Amino acid sequence: MDFSKEISKLKKEKNCVILAHFYQTADIQDIADFIGDSLQLSQTAAETAADIILFCGVNFMAETAKILSPCKKVLLPEPAAGCSLADSCKVNDLKEFLKDYPNHTVVSYVNTSVEVKAMTDICCTSGNAVKIIENLPENEKIVFLPDRNLGSYIKSITKRDDMIVWDGACHVHEEFSVEKIIELKNKYPGAKVLAHPECKKAVLILADKTGSTSALLEFSKKDDCKQFIVATESGILHQMQLASPQKTFIPAPPVDSTCGCNDCKYMKMLTLEKVYNTLKNESPEVVIDVELIEKAKKSILRMLEMSK
Ligand code: 13P
Ligand code: SF4
């Protein structure tokens, strides 16, 4: 069966919009109506006029779409598509942790469960985290979670040295090898290094550009350099290569190259066949308790307001 053709027919019949993150496989990106980073995807989910949102990404992203569009049907082709970073901050552990930090504003990266978002004052993504922290009054006490690398990056830019940072990380971005990136820099002396702020500090020191997936994509389009070493999930290379066919994009290798760690195992659980079946059956659907939606929504709306 030609899944792409069938998906395209079905989505028109059902007034469905397909949103895909940059880390999805190339064939899924190619059938999406909108491809973006987590901030752009949440903005699009909040504004769409479609009846159905089919989300090609991971659980927390589809949950965010449901929180922002509770009356719409939100479909996620693989409910087991989680996130190691979101898993590193469990709601009960957070409750205990926050007992030590009363009167702190909780700023959560959007890579968190809906329950954690319900305990959050302001969400952020890698695309707006620095701006959001910079906009908080200097004397405001902040707990940032769950990514220690993004937290340390924000501190280095904003100089908010007293910001408390949760000790979580992403299994993909933690694994990039500094030594192997240096080897690649020696092999391609003109190449620039692009890195996501979830990478370790030692990798970010080597980066010519640090930013969200869309910021890295934009940089690769506009910069005159012809070769780029890319330290983020490998799915982004598809859009980079499509936008700049004359340039070379080299994926930064993980420490253990046999583990394929620059692929996110959760993002890569989705297939075109699963997307087709999900759209045909209108299932699996993301269902979240209404009260929980209301609690979690405030922190996301505050983020969207502060990102304008
Ligand atoms: P972006 O905010 O760049 O979309 O990244 C999301 C993510 O999950 C990174 O691992
Ligand atoms: Fe989560 Fe890391 Fe996958 Fe992003 S790449 S979705 S942070 S596990």
Tab-separated table of C-alpha atoms in Angstrom, residues 69-266:
chain	number	residue	atom	x	y	z
A	69	SER	CA	-6.765	22.251	22.101
A	70	PRO	CA	-8.829	20.173	24.559
A	71	CYS	CA	-11.911	20.078	22.331
A	72	LYS	CA	-10.020	18.577	19.412
A	73	LYS	CA	-9.195	14.940	18.878
A	74	VAL	CA	-5.426	14.555	19.318
A	75	LEU	CA	-3.921	11.339	17.981
A	76	LEU	CA	-0.485	9.915	18.750
A	77	PRO	CA	0.497	6.915	16.563
A	78	GLU	CA	2.665	5.356	19.295
A	79	PRO	CA	1.609	5.962	22.913
A	80	ALA	CA	4.822	4.269	24.126
A	81	ALA	CA	6.861	7.080	22.560
A	82	GLY	CA	8.079	8.649	25.797
A	83	CYS	CA	11.102	10.810	26.576
A	84	SER	CA	14.084	9.935	28.775
A	85	LEU	CA	14.313	13.548	29.894
A	86	ALA	CA	10.633	13.755	30.917
A	87	ASP	CA	11.108	10.408	32.719
A	88	SER	CA	13.991	11.861	34.723
A	89	CYS	CA	11.535	14.054	36.658
A	90	LYS	CA	8.755	12.085	38.335
A	91	VAL	CA	5.973	14.060	39.936
A	92	ASN	CA	6.383	12.553	43.435
A	93	ASP	CA	10.134	13.194	43.432
A	94	LEU	CA	9.441	16.770	42.361
A	95	LYS	CA	6.944	17.250	45.207
A	96	GLU	CA	9.637	16.176	47.712
A	97	PHE	CA	12.299	18.315	46.012
A	98	LEU	CA	10.183	21.475	46.038
A	99	LYS	CA	9.699	21.219	49.818
A	100	ASP	CA	13.263	22.549	50.089
A	101	TYR	CA	12.494	25.473	47.784
A	102	PRO	CA	9.392	27.294	48.950
A	103	ASN	CA	8.727	30.680	47.291
A	104	HIS	CA	10.539	29.605	44.148
A	105	THR	CA	9.084	30.020	40.670
A	106	VAL	CA	9.074	26.640	38.922
A	107	VAL	CA	10.159	26.882	35.295
A	108	SER	CA	9.820	23.577	33.438
A	109	TYR	CA	11.144	22.630	30.072
A	110	VAL	CA	8.194	21.412	28.023
A	111	ASN	CA	9.792	17.919	28.039
A	112	THR	CA	7.804	16.948	31.144
A	113	SER	CA	4.657	14.987	31.971
A	114	VAL	CA	1.301	16.747	32.243
A	115	GLU	CA	1.389	16.148	36.017
A	116	VAL	CA	4.708	18.021	36.291
A	117	LYS	CA	3.328	20.821	34.121
A	118	ALA	CA	0.440	21.117	36.576
A	119	MET	CA	3.047	21.919	39.291
A	120	THR	CA	4.833	24.412	37.059
A	121	ASP	CA	4.536	28.206	36.964
A	122	ILE	CA	5.984	28.734	33.483
A	123	CYS	CA	6.930	26.261	30.781
A	124	CYS	CA	9.684	26.870	28.276
A	125	THR	CA	11.273	25.139	25.309
A	126	SER	CA	14.856	25.202	24.072
A	127	GLY	CA	13.696	27.970	21.694
A	128	ASN	CA	12.604	30.437	24.385
A	129	ALA	CA	14.191	29.297	27.671
A	130	VAL	CA	16.781	32.103	27.829
A	131	LYS	CA	14.183	34.765	26.993
A	132	ILE	CA	11.781	33.473	29.645
A	133	ILE	CA	14.395	33.405	32.398
A	134	GLU	CA	15.719	36.839	31.361
A	135	ASN	CA	12.201	38.249	31.639
A	136	LEU	CA	11.787	37.185	35.263
A	137	PRO	CA	12.760	39.838	37.836
A	138	GLU	CA	16.376	39.504	38.996
A	139	ASN	CA	15.389	38.824	42.605
A	140	GLU	CA	12.918	36.055	41.677
A	141	LYS	CA	14.022	32.668	42.999
A	142	ILE	CA	13.856	29.991	40.306
A	143	VAL	CA	13.810	26.194	40.152
A	144	PHE	CA	14.501	24.998	36.611
A	145	LEU	CA	13.763	21.442	35.479
A	146	PRO	CA	14.379	18.788	34.309
A	147	ASP	CA	17.454	19.226	32.050
A	148	ARG	CA	20.773	19.937	33.807
A	149	ASN	CA	22.556	20.779	30.545
A	150	LEU	CA	19.947	23.259	29.328
A	151	GLY	CA	19.871	24.669	32.879
A	152	SER	CA	23.622	25.180	32.918
A	153	TYR	CA	23.490	26.738	29.425
A	154	ILE	CA	20.784	29.194	30.572
A	155	LYS	CA	22.872	30.081	33.633
A	156	SER	CA	25.932	30.771	31.473
A	157	ILE	CA	23.944	33.229	29.313
A	158	THR	CA	21.725	34.887	31.925
A	159	LYS	CA	24.229	34.810	34.833
A	160	ARG	CA	21.402	33.612	37.146
A	161	ASP	CA	23.932	31.685	39.234
A	162	ASP	CA	21.460	31.063	42.051
A	163	MET	CA	18.972	29.238	39.809
A	164	ILE	CA	18.313	25.741	41.191
A	165	VAL	CA	18.568	23.108	38.450
A	166	TRP	CA	17.057	19.599	38.524
A	167	ASP	CA	19.543	16.818	37.735
A	168	GLY	CA	17.940	15.258	34.639
A	169	ALA	CA	19.204	14.605	31.125
A	170	CYS	CA	18.301	13.220	27.713
A	171	HIS	CA	19.821	9.889	26.654
A	172	VAL	CA	20.549	11.163	23.133
A	173	HIS	CA	22.202	14.509	23.828
A	174	GLU	CA	24.259	13.291	26.810
A	175	GLU	CA	25.950	10.715	24.623
A	176	PHE	CA	27.735	12.884	22.058
A	177	SER	CA	31.472	12.310	22.173
A	178	VAL	CA	33.713	15.358	22.603
A	179	GLU	CA	36.720	13.392	21.297
A	180	LYS	CA	34.896	12.263	18.168
A	181	ILE	CA	33.634	15.786	17.447
A	182	ILE	CA	37.226	17.066	17.752
A	183	GLU	CA	38.352	14.307	15.348
A	184	LEU	CA	35.672	15.452	12.866
A	185	LYS	CA	36.757	19.094	13.260
A	186	ASN	CA	40.313	18.033	12.387
A	187	LYS	CA	39.071	16.035	9.400
A	188	TYR	CA	36.845	18.903	8.145
A	189	PRO	CA	38.731	22.011	9.300
A	190	GLY	CA	36.231	24.440	7.716
A	191	ALA	CA	33.160	22.793	9.284
A	192	LYS	CA	31.041	24.544	11.892
A	193	VAL	CA	29.576	22.699	14.883
A	194	LEU	CA	25.832	23.023	15.577
A	195	ALA	CA	24.640	21.833	19.000
A	196	HIS	CA	21.365	21.569	20.891
A	197	PRO	CA	21.524	23.019	24.443
A	198	GLU	CA	20.656	19.586	25.884
A	199	CYS	CA	24.265	18.588	25.039
A	200	LYS	CA	26.917	18.544	27.769
A	201	LYS	CA	28.903	21.738	28.431
A	202	ALA	CA	32.048	20.156	26.933
A	203	VAL	CA	30.188	19.761	23.612
A	204	LEU	CA	28.622	23.237	23.762
A	205	ILE	CA	32.114	24.745	24.187
A	206	LEU	CA	32.949	23.329	20.742
A	207	ALA	CA	29.773	24.721	19.137
A	208	ASP	CA	29.689	27.617	16.683
A	209	LYS	CA	25.928	27.770	17.174
A	210	THR	CA	23.848	26.511	20.092
A	211	GLY	CA	20.073	26.520	19.735
A	212	SER	CA	16.785	24.712	19.367
A	213	THR	CA	16.316	22.439	16.371
A	214	SER	CA	14.693	25.226	14.330
A	215	ALA	CA	17.417	27.722	15.325
A	216	LEU	CA	20.094	25.255	14.152
A	217	LEU	CA	18.209	24.679	10.886
A	218	GLU	CA	17.921	28.443	10.256
A	219	PHE	CA	21.621	28.947	11.005
A	220	SER	CA	22.575	26.179	8.559
A	221	LYS	CA	20.494	27.866	5.819
A	222	LYS	CA	21.872	31.365	6.321
A	223	ASP	CA	25.508	30.732	7.163
A	224	ASP	CA	28.055	30.742	4.326
A	225	CYS	CA	29.846	27.655	5.659
A	226	LYS	CA	29.501	24.545	3.471
A	227	GLN	CA	30.028	21.832	6.081
A	228	PHE	CA	28.345	21.341	9.446
A	229	ILE	CA	28.869	18.836	12.256
A	230	VAL	CA	25.439	18.396	13.844
A	231	ALA	CA	25.170	17.529	17.552
A	232	THR	CA	21.486	16.798	17.926
A	233	GLU	CA	19.119	13.996	16.944
A	234	SER	CA	19.766	12.807	13.392
A	235	GLY	CA	16.211	13.480	12.097
A	236	ILE	CA	17.016	17.188	11.714
A	237	LEU	CA	19.522	16.392	8.961
A	238	HIS	CA	16.642	15.709	6.548
A	239	GLN	CA	15.353	19.313	6.626
A	240	MET	CA	18.905	20.726	6.683
A	241	GLN	CA	19.822	18.756	3.573
A	242	LEU	CA	16.542	19.637	1.786
A	243	ALA	CA	17.051	23.346	2.510
A	244	SER	CA	20.737	23.366	1.516
A	245	PRO	CA	21.405	20.503	-0.932
A	246	GLN	CA	24.840	21.905	-1.797
A	247	LYS	CA	26.039	21.746	1.848
A	248	THR	CA	27.355	18.729	3.781
A	249	PHE	CA	25.871	17.732	7.134
A	250	ILE	CA	27.821	15.333	9.309
A	251	PRO	CA	26.061	13.782	12.331
A	252	ALA	CA	28.137	14.098	15.523
A	253	PRO	CA	28.844	10.562	16.787
A	254	PRO	CA	27.897	9.243	20.213
A	255	VAL	CA	30.531	7.846	22.608
A	256	ASP	CA	29.383	4.306	21.834
A	257	SER	CA	28.717	4.269	18.096
A	258	THR	CA	27.115	0.825	18.295
A	259	CYS	CA	24.214	2.187	20.370
A	260	GLY	CA	23.020	4.585	17.633
A	261	CYS	CA	22.461	7.157	20.317
A	262	ASN	CA	22.024	10.105	18.007
A	263	ASP	CA	18.689	8.533	17.154
A	264	CYS	CA	15.989	9.108	19.747
A	265	LYS	CA	14.554	5.636	20.267
A	266	TYR	CA	11.185	7.156	21.216
